[in-house]
């Protein structure tokens, strides 16, 4: 039996903020939604980062199986060059594909790692797209032209305008905070317009949409939002920024109300975040720590490049590959977004790095050194170190970092050279935390119940069960029994099916995922040299 | 479009690239004609992510990998950080033909 099901992703939403907002009347709709449904803490993946976490939500598989670990992806096992992760890197079935296979339709709107869009029966609009290329992130191919006809359609607001986004990482003055919040209010309004259009003109059994404003607003405005950080005597300016920031949640509440009303009383609505949020108060310069500990050496180019300033971001992605002296580097961090340390393996780097026979001992020594690193007061800085087997067990884990750090303040590392290695931030800023939110309401779902901690892995099974589709036994999560009224679940039990071969890792789905082999690259480089492209 | 057994010509790549850029330019209200001399970054206002998306889309169209990261890194080291449509098409054509020649 088909039952319309809506998944609303709220990137970075946390009960640390939502609970006071529900109590204080900022989010009256959400308050009534939770009173009529079930809530739970929702545990994220390691690391609690947007791309791997949403991929887990939409596949029901952990990163070691689905293959997404960061915004970026190594070109191959042991490769020191990285590129943006694409949908072709996802190694398992997407929930939309499972839904299609059961004869139902799905729309998947604004999630990361969805470019190029999967050709599903329904609609896809990829998230994290530059606004100029949003057309290329839409499926079916005529979707963008249909959306263009909407009265308030504005791709600059729907998708990414790098000129506006760049501000998220820098401190800004009052006007810029207010403008930043306003941009995200307008963005959610544009997405509501798109969803209303699809619901009226091309309704699907499953609709999944990501609203990423909570994450974006919280990264920048956390100290104005977190009750624990709010000063007893705020300045007038601080109060104005707080009011503007809270304005985002007031508007979000009415947008959620509109989405749920549009879905109708018979629909099941599930709201989840990919991770929680908290404050980070310091910066750990991990590559400089590795240098000081004797594991890494910088190349000559670093200071030249840093002095030159930004070069439009070109070649920026793999800049660490130019910055490091590969004859003397055994471990390094290539992205500032996943706290992952890669160990240079001799068998992958012409004998440079750590020999296979020494790997286990080397890694154990490095973990020991990381955990022993202390600040001036003798307090450990690194709370935990996960090995690849701990964090990314599974056939797709070969591209994952060898070690993943959890810092004591929950923050992300810096990969730039710096002295001192550990520096306090001028102001606390928002960063991810492992516990996000789960809220659901609909037919058969218990009313006003808080249930025990759930996992991101449980979301796909819940969506499939709600749609009346069998749940494959390759999925790693399950439908919590406490979610439903016992009689309802008795009449509608979770139908777990053995998937056999279908549950195994699928072959590469996209050309982008194929590794460009070395011989082909050598031919190419020779021809490029002839044409004067390469010196 | 093309399969692995066919040779991809520069003209195939040129047509795919120009039609894609013209379609996108309409979304940006870019009024001028796009030619081989058009600079992606200076004239079309590209940022590196735009180039990555364009590259991936061409890769999908032709069903073969193209090492655009290499091109972007190389552009980043030029004295003028830009690339013309002609150079982009040359690079893409060479990549596709190199991928074919070792098949
Ligand atoms: Zn997130």
XYZ file of C-alpha atoms and ligand atoms in Angstrom:
639
model
C 0.000 0.000 0.000
C 1.424 3.337 -1.040
C 1.407 6.153 1.422
C 2.764 9.574 0.580
C 5.977 10.196 2.512
C 7.936 13.415 2.939
C 11.517 13.680 4.229
C 12.515 17.186 5.282
C 16.251 17.524 5.867
C 17.216 20.358 8.200
C 20.986 20.629 7.821
C 22.676 20.905 11.213
C 19.445 21.281 13.227
C 19.876 20.611 16.944
C 17.502 20.399 19.916
C 19.955 22.734 21.720
C 18.266 25.500 19.717
C 14.957 23.952 18.612
C 13.819 23.161 22.181
C 14.099 26.754 23.467
C 12.615 28.051 20.192
C 9.618 25.697 20.583
C 9.167 26.729 24.234
C 9.528 30.468 23.602
C 7.013 30.668 20.780
C 9.581 31.144 17.984
C 8.545 27.835 16.354
C 4.890 27.193 17.300
C 4.253 24.911 14.325
C 7.214 22.664 15.108
C 6.046 22.484 18.726
C 2.630 21.169 17.672
C 4.241 18.832 15.110
C 6.401 17.232 17.825
C 3.420 17.036 20.202
C 1.573 15.033 17.547
C 4.518 12.811 16.744
C 7.741 11.174 17.889
C 11.096 12.795 18.601
C 14.539 11.304 19.162
C 18.206 12.200 19.145
C 19.732 11.063 15.877
C 23.361 9.899 15.837
C 25.431 10.995 12.857
C 28.277 9.161 11.119
C 32.032 9.576 11.692
C 32.997 12.253 10.849
C 29.692 14.139 11.371
C 30.035 15.939 8.067
C 27.329 16.995 5.613
C 28.180 14.888 2.479
C 28.768 11.478 4.151
C 25.895 12.067 6.586
C 23.220 12.916 3.972
C 24.471 10.068 1.798
C 23.852 7.735 4.755
C 20.360 9.201 5.240
C 19.511 8.560 1.579
C 21.101 5.112 1.192
C 20.752 3.470 4.609
C 24.439 2.534 4.370
C 27.499 3.691 6.335
C 30.352 5.604 4.641
C 32.558 2.482 4.393
C 29.851 1.090 2.094
C 28.483 4.150 0.298
C 31.926 5.622 -0.395
C 31.447 9.324 0.460
C 33.777 10.619 3.199
C 34.099 14.346 2.535
C 33.157 17.040 0.016
C 36.213 15.755 -1.816
C 37.403 12.407 -3.061
C 40.893 11.058 -3.666
C 41.472 10.189 -7.335
C 42.229 6.601 -6.316
C 43.580 4.652 -3.319
C 46.730 6.417 -2.125
C 46.361 9.274 -4.620
C 47.471 12.655 -3.292
C 45.241 14.594 -5.706
C 41.615 15.188 -4.851
C 38.510 16.276 -6.717
C 34.937 17.078 -5.770
C 32.887 14.033 -4.816
C 30.086 13.322 -7.308
C 26.998 11.121 -7.369
C 29.058 8.632 -9.390
C 31.183 8.003 -6.295
C 28.196 6.598 -4.390
C 28.690 2.827 -4.454
C 25.254 1.650 -3.293
C 21.614 2.108 -4.251
C 19.937 5.434 -3.534
C 16.582 5.298 -1.748
C 15.046 6.873 -4.867
C 16.270 3.900 -6.920
C 14.789 1.464 -4.395
C 11.498 3.378 -4.514
C 11.504 3.356 -8.334
C 12.192 -0.377 -8.347
C 9.032 -0.877 -6.290
C 7.076 0.986 -8.976
C 6.855 4.294 -7.103
C 8.201 7.749 -7.912
C 10.557 9.988 -5.949
C 11.790 13.573 -5.935
C 15.115 14.412 -4.326
C 15.727 18.101 -3.913
C 18.861 20.040 -2.891
C 20.983 17.280 -1.318
C 24.802 17.330 -1.657
C 26.712 14.823 -3.841
C 23.750 14.612 -6.252
C 25.561 15.974 -9.308
C 25.378 14.595 -11.971
C 21.671 13.992 -11.195
C 20.540 10.346 -11.147
C 18.090 9.574 -13.984
C 15.235 8.506 -11.718
C 11.473 8.335 -12.248
C 10.584 11.575 -10.505
C 12.775 14.641 -10.146
C 16.259 15.535 -8.921
C 17.685 18.969 -8.212
C 21.263 18.602 -7.008
C 22.374 20.689 -4.031
C 25.690 22.508 -3.627
C 25.508 23.608 -7.277
C 26.932 26.910 -8.478
C 23.882 28.948 -9.542
C 25.162 29.352 -13.092
C 25.146 25.593 -13.625
C 21.963 24.702 -11.749
C 20.367 23.582 -15.048
C 22.946 20.777 -15.234
C 21.986 19.568 -11.764
C 18.319 19.054 -12.732
C 16.638 15.862 -13.939
C 14.615 15.373 -16.101
C 16.471 17.694 -18.487
C 13.451 19.955 -19.077
C 12.910 20.529 -15.357
C 15.030 23.681 -15.197
C 13.106 25.353 -18.016
C 9.832 24.566 -16.226
C 11.144 26.014 -12.955
C 12.296 29.141 -14.785
C 8.629 29.955 -15.417
C 7.874 30.271 -11.686
C 7.098 33.872 -10.668
C 9.820 34.192 -8.013
C 12.364 31.771 -9.506
C 15.913 32.980 -8.784
C 18.822 30.539 -9.255
C 21.257 32.861 -7.416
C 19.165 32.463 -4.291
C 18.293 28.765 -4.744
C 21.809 27.565 -5.464
C 25.285 28.805 -4.567
C 26.590 32.214 -5.466
C 30.225 31.949 -4.430
C 30.519 35.698 -3.983
C 27.853 35.517 -1.253
C 28.887 32.165 0.216
C 32.500 33.205 0.819
C 31.311 35.302 3.740
C 30.314 32.233 5.709
C 33.924 31.552 6.573
C 34.921 35.076 7.519
C 33.879 37.255 10.392
C 31.551 40.028 9.351
C 29.917 43.136 10.736
C 26.317 43.571 11.823
C 24.914 44.400 8.384
C 26.581 41.333 6.901
C 25.174 38.986 9.553
C 21.704 40.383 8.895
C 22.166 40.077 5.120
C 23.461 36.499 5.519
C 20.394 35.466 7.508
C 18.139 37.229 4.983
C 19.732 35.313 2.094
C 18.885 32.020 3.791
C 15.320 33.058 4.511
C 14.889 33.911 0.816
C 16.555 30.632 -0.197
C 14.077 28.526 1.833
C 11.202 30.578 0.356
C 12.480 29.790 -3.160
C 12.677 26.064 -2.309
C 9.114 26.174 -0.954
C 8.012 27.635 -4.279
C 9.772 24.792 -6.154
C 8.244 22.147 -3.876
C 4.750 23.582 -4.247
C 5.196 23.538 -8.019
C 6.319 19.883 -8.012
C 3.572 18.872 -5.600
C 0.900 20.496 -7.827
C 2.282 19.437 -11.201
C 4.398 16.334 -10.715
C 3.592 14.727 -7.350
C 5.716 11.778 -6.214
C 5.255 9.060 -3.583
C 8.473 10.059 -1.823
C 9.582 13.691 -1.639
C 12.933 14.402 0.006
C 14.105 17.988 0.384
C 17.057 19.549 2.156
C 16.814 22.997 3.723
C 20.388 23.959 4.532
C 19.788 27.297 6.260
C 20.175 26.023 9.854
C 23.742 24.871 9.128
C 24.684 28.059 7.299
C 23.161 30.410 9.880
C 24.606 28.444 12.811
C 28.171 28.279 11.463
C 28.308 32.055 11.458
C 25.868 33.100 14.179
C 26.284 30.361 16.802
C 27.413 32.680 19.582
C 24.265 34.760 19.130
C 21.993 31.694 19.165
C 23.342 29.262 21.792
C 21.711 30.030 25.175
C 24.909 28.833 26.892
C 27.051 31.467 25.150
C 24.630 34.380 25.317
C 26.041 37.136 27.568
C 24.088 38.350 30.597
C 24.452 41.907 29.354
C 24.534 41.864 25.553
C 25.341 44.996 23.569
C 22.634 46.581 21.437
C 24.417 45.274 18.326
C 24.576 41.707 19.686
C 20.871 41.852 20.495
C 20.034 43.025 16.974
C 22.096 40.214 15.386
C 20.449 37.664 17.689
C 16.980 38.907 16.770
C 17.820 38.755 13.060
C 19.225 35.222 13.434
C 16.150 34.028 15.331
C 14.113 35.539 12.495
C 15.415 32.715 10.299
C 13.813 30.097 12.605
C 10.522 32.045 12.779
C 10.320 31.957 8.982
C 11.516 28.333 8.828
C 8.632 27.404 11.145
C 6.047 28.842 8.747
C 7.758 27.168 5.780
C 7.620 23.786 7.568
C 3.940 24.438 8.322
C 3.297 25.103 4.629
C 5.170 21.953 3.564
C 3.265 19.736 5.986
C -0.079 21.266 5.096
C 0.620 20.743 1.394
C 1.480 17.085 2.072
C -2.003 16.545 3.506
C -3.265 14.781 6.633
C -2.593 11.249 5.343
C 1.086 11.810 4.637
C 3.932 10.690 6.845
C 6.393 13.521 7.462
C 9.899 12.784 8.746
C 12.252 15.642 9.678
C 15.926 14.907 10.346
C 19.251 16.677 10.620
C 22.529 15.215 9.398
C 24.424 16.219 12.562
C 24.013 18.524 15.525
C 25.796 21.745 16.350
C 27.976 23.295 19.029
C 30.788 25.793 19.524
C 34.415 25.514 18.458
C 36.790 27.773 20.346
C 40.263 26.974 18.999
C 42.145 26.044 15.828
C 44.419 23.003 15.608
C 46.923 23.273 12.747
C 47.276 19.580 12.112
C 49.868 19.631 9.320
C 52.154 21.848 11.397
C 51.749 19.407 14.269
C 52.692 16.558 11.903
C 55.715 18.581 10.775
C 56.869 19.241 14.324
C 56.422 15.554 15.188
C 58.604 14.600 12.208
C 55.921 13.081 9.969
C 55.624 15.837 7.353
C 57.853 18.332 5.509
C 56.687 21.428 3.628
C 57.988 22.125 0.126
C 59.619 25.387 -0.974
C 56.403 26.531 -2.656
C 54.302 27.032 0.442
C 55.432 30.463 1.556
C 55.563 31.742 -2.054
C 51.994 30.618 -2.677
C 50.658 31.904 0.617
C 52.285 35.295 -0.055
C 50.772 35.468 -3.534
C 47.292 35.262 -2.056
C 44.244 33.747 -3.692
C 44.492 32.664 -7.319
C 40.755 32.478 -8.033
C 40.753 29.124 -6.303
C 42.119 27.349 -9.362
C 44.329 24.427 -8.546
C 43.311 25.162 -4.993
C 41.765 21.736 -4.426
C 45.013 19.843 -4.643
C 47.288 22.598 -3.354
C 48.621 20.345 -0.601
C 50.153 18.157 -3.309
C 52.409 21.103 -4.227
C 52.944 22.209 -0.652
C 54.461 19.028 0.678
C 57.913 17.563 0.231
C 56.938 14.027 -0.731
C 60.419 12.645 -0.091
C 60.038 13.483 3.578
C 56.277 13.247 4.235
C 54.742 10.151 5.791
C 51.371 11.495 6.940
C 49.315 14.543 5.938
C 45.847 16.062 5.904
C 44.562 17.206 2.510
C 41.218 18.865 3.310
C 40.089 21.170 6.116
C 36.647 19.547 6.152
C 36.995 15.995 7.478
C 39.799 15.780 10.098
C 41.251 12.845 8.137
C 44.954 11.936 8.155
C 46.326 10.001 5.195
C 49.435 7.876 5.591
C 51.741 7.814 2.563
C 52.154 4.163 1.563
C 55.458 3.225 -0.068
C 53.806 0.724 -2.403
C 51.620 3.523 -3.805
C 54.336 6.206 -4.038
C 57.406 4.696 -5.697
C 58.892 3.556 -2.427
C 58.501 6.899 -0.636
C 56.589 6.859 2.636
C 55.761 3.956 4.931
C 56.548 0.394 3.790
C 53.752 -2.163 4.017
C 55.638 -4.153 6.673
C 55.955 -1.038 8.870
C 52.402 0.256 8.423
C 50.780 -1.206 11.555
C 53.591 -0.073 13.850
C 53.794 3.342 12.210
C 50.055 3.906 12.553
C 50.033 2.801 16.205
C 52.919 5.170 16.964
C 51.139 8.063 15.227
C 47.904 7.432 17.155
C 49.866 7.348 20.394
C 51.623 10.632 19.530
C 48.320 12.341 18.607
C 46.598 11.248 21.804
C 49.608 12.382 23.875
C 49.615 15.904 22.419
C 48.724 18.365 25.192
C 48.150 22.115 25.473
C 50.118 24.499 27.744
C 48.120 23.295 30.743
C 48.927 19.665 30.036
C 45.399 18.868 28.770
C 44.954 16.545 25.753
C 43.767 18.339 22.580
C 42.662 15.301 20.569
C 39.744 13.465 22.152
C 39.747 10.389 19.931
C 41.444 8.858 16.894
C 39.482 6.406 14.730
C 41.281 4.022 12.377
C 39.957 3.291 8.908
C 38.595 -0.051 10.128
C 36.837 1.669 13.060
C 35.196 4.414 11.052
C 34.919 3.111 7.492
C 34.583 -0.641 7.673
C 33.309 -1.820 4.315
C 34.330 -2.400 0.705
C 34.354 1.325 -0.174
C 36.697 2.223 2.687
C 39.928 2.097 0.662
C 39.608 5.779 -0.313
C 38.932 6.898 3.263
C 41.582 8.506 5.483
C 43.795 6.171 7.539
C 42.935 8.091 10.723
C 40.052 10.394 11.657
C 40.456 12.835 14.551
C 37.855 14.036 17.018
C 39.104 17.299 18.516
C 38.220 18.169 22.110
C 36.073 21.141 21.077
C 34.412 19.175 18.260
C 35.973 21.495 15.667
C 37.657 20.952 12.322
C 41.421 21.138 11.782
C 43.287 23.747 9.760
C 45.647 22.327 7.136
C 47.709 25.522 6.732
C 51.215 25.944 8.132
C 51.077 27.963 11.366
C 52.867 28.740 14.580
C 51.625 28.206 17.245
C 50.035 24.874 16.411
C 47.047 25.457 18.684
C 45.436 28.906 18.696
C 42.289 30.213 20.372
C 39.634 31.663 18.057
C 38.818 35.347 18.608
C 35.149 34.359 19.052
C 33.467 30.955 19.304
C 31.901 29.850 16.012
C 29.496 27.024 15.191
C 30.696 23.552 14.283
C 29.192 20.085 13.912
C 28.288 17.715 16.755
C 27.406 13.997 16.509
C 23.792 14.212 17.747
C 21.179 15.655 15.412
C 17.387 15.564 15.487
C 14.630 13.159 14.414
C 10.973 14.223 14.391
C 8.143 12.400 12.651
C 4.368 12.487 12.521
C 1.723 10.713 10.474
C -0.677 7.760 10.427
C 0.223 5.147 13.044
C 3.089 7.174 14.503
C 2.849 7.598 18.276
C 1.809 11.004 19.542
C 3.958 13.068 21.868
C 6.538 10.323 22.437
C 10.265 10.799 22.938
C 12.108 7.599 22.054
C 15.715 6.486 22.527
C 18.620 7.529 20.364
C 18.323 6.579 16.706
C 20.878 6.465 13.873
C 20.996 8.171 10.474
C 21.048 4.593 9.158
C 17.436 4.142 10.320
C 15.991 6.820 8.030
C 15.975 4.856 4.742
C 14.267 1.807 6.349
C 11.642 4.131 7.891
C 10.944 5.798 4.520
C 10.667 2.440 2.691
C 8.393 0.952 5.340
C 6.203 4.051 5.294
C 5.826 3.670 1.502
C 4.911 -0.002 1.923
C 8.157 -1.177 0.316
C 10.206 -4.158 1.509
C 13.351 -3.249 3.462
C 16.496 -4.953 2.167
C 18.582 -6.805 4.744
C 21.696 -5.086 3.364
C 20.498 -1.843 4.970
C 22.349 -1.311 8.231
C 19.609 0.413 10.241
C 16.079 -0.585 11.183
C 12.603 0.771 11.861
C 12.470 1.437 15.634
C 9.445 -0.333 17.069
C 8.776 2.612 19.408
C 8.018 4.840 16.438
C 4.542 3.361 15.855
C 1.463 2.464 17.859
C 1.758 -1.299 18.570
C -1.555 -2.157 16.811
C -0.534 -0.182 13.734
C 2.800 -1.980 13.483
C 1.095 -5.348 14.037
C -1.090 -4.693 10.970
C 1.772 -3.298 8.980
C 4.919 -5.180 10.022
C 8.337 -4.271 8.642
C 8.911 -6.555 5.661
C 12.625 -7.363 5.634
C 13.796 -9.075 2.461
C 17.060 -10.797 1.600
C 18.574 -8.832 -1.238
C 21.361 -11.254 -2.128
C 23.387 -9.907 -5.050
C 21.344 -6.730 -5.267
C 22.629 -5.785 -1.852
C 26.249 -5.962 -2.851
C 28.314 -3.023 -3.955
C 27.251 -1.906 -7.408
C 29.869 -1.286 -10.088
C 30.778 2.322 -10.840
C 27.677 4.161 -11.947
C 29.257 7.154 -13.645
C 32.159 7.854 -15.923
C 33.445 10.385 -13.424
C 34.195 7.537 -11.109
C 36.453 5.652 -13.465
C 40.103 6.116 -12.677
C 42.034 7.691 -15.488
C 44.832 5.215 -15.967
C 48.456 6.214 -15.894
C 49.294 5.314 -19.449
C 46.435 7.400 -20.772
C 47.518 10.270 -18.606
C 51.121 10.005 -19.857
C 49.926 10.162 -23.475
C 47.799 13.143 -22.627
C 50.558 15.003 -20.818
C 52.932 14.467 -23.753
C 50.383 15.940 -26.156
C 49.669 18.824 -23.806
C 53.371 19.600 -23.704
C 53.453 19.721 -27.484
C 50.644 22.233 -27.464
C 52.455 24.348 -24.901
C 49.987 23.713 -22.075
C 52.610 22.188 -19.817
C 56.069 23.638 -19.222
C 26.064 10.001 -28.216
C 29.522 8.523 -28.744
C 30.586 5.047 -27.813
C 33.991 3.758 -26.884
C 34.529 2.225 -30.290
C 34.135 5.504 -32.159
C 36.773 8.186 -32.487
C 35.712 11.457 -30.957
C 36.693 14.401 -33.114
C 37.489 17.924 -32.062
C 34.308 18.996 -33.792
C 32.189 16.665 -31.588
C 33.711 18.223 -28.497
C 33.383 21.746 -29.879
C 29.689 21.291 -30.592
C 28.946 19.697 -27.219
C 30.845 22.420 -25.355
C 29.398 25.368 -27.269
C 25.818 24.143 -27.058
C 26.207 23.605 -23.319
C 27.782 27.042 -22.807
C 25.139 28.770 -24.940
C 22.344 27.097 -23.017
C 23.909 28.143 -19.720
C 24.716 31.662 -20.952
C 21.023 32.144 -21.602
C 20.351 31.369 -17.932
C 22.834 34.103 -16.983
C 21.479 36.655 -19.501
C 24.933 36.763 -21.140
C 24.292 38.676 -24.369
C 27.533 38.275 -26.331
C 28.469 35.543 -28.782
C 30.656 32.743 -27.424
C 33.663 32.048 -29.670
C 36.910 30.078 -29.457
C 38.615 33.149 -27.972
C 36.073 33.632 -25.178
C 37.809 33.387 -21.797
C 35.913 31.152 -19.359
C 36.891 33.023 -16.223
C 37.264 36.631 -17.393
C 34.503 36.787 -20.025
C 31.996 34.213 -18.749
C 32.681 34.927 -15.078
C 33.480 31.292 -14.254
C 34.766 30.236 -10.871
C 36.706 27.016 -10.471
C 33.621 25.100 -9.341
C 31.784 26.145 -12.537
C 34.629 24.629 -14.544
C 34.455 21.406 -12.525
C 30.705 21.093 -13.164
C 31.093 21.820 -16.885
C 33.905 19.252 -17.077
C 31.867 16.596 -15.279
C 28.894 17.166 -17.573
C 31.072 16.704 -20.674
C 32.554 13.603 -19.073
C 29.008 12.232 -18.641
C 28.088 13.096 -22.229
C 31.089 11.280 -23.664
C 31.022 8.478 -21.096
C 34.724 8.739 -20.409
C 36.891 10.295 -17.694
C 38.644 13.575 -18.418
C 41.322 14.778 -15.936
C 40.008 18.320 -15.532
C 41.712 18.582 -12.133
C 45.020 18.471 -14.009
C 43.907 21.289 -16.311
C 42.665 23.440 -13.427
C 45.886 22.926 -11.488
C 47.862 23.884 -14.563
C 45.728 27.000 -15.147
C 46.280 27.959 -11.529
C 50.019 28.102 -12.197
C 49.758 30.311 -15.301
C 50.659 34.003 -15.134
C 47.134 34.767 -16.369
C 44.727 32.371 -14.622
C 42.349 31.774 -17.473
C 41.549 29.454 -20.357
C 39.859 30.096 -23.714
C 37.047 27.979 -25.115
C 39.479 26.763 -27.818
C 42.023 25.614 -25.226
C 39.275 23.915 -23.203
C 38.047 22.062 -26.298
C 41.633 21.076 -27.238
C 42.257 19.695 -23.785
C 38.969 17.785 -23.703
C 39.534 16.345 -27.181
C 43.054 15.214 -26.331
C 41.865 13.620 -23.090
C 39.097 11.707 -24.827
C 41.391 10.567 -27.625
C 44.112 9.529 -25.146
C 41.525 7.521 -23.199
C 40.530 5.816 -26.477
C 44.069 5.127 -27.674
C 44.853 2.813 -24.751
C 41.522 0.990 -24.810
Zn 25.376 19.362 7.484
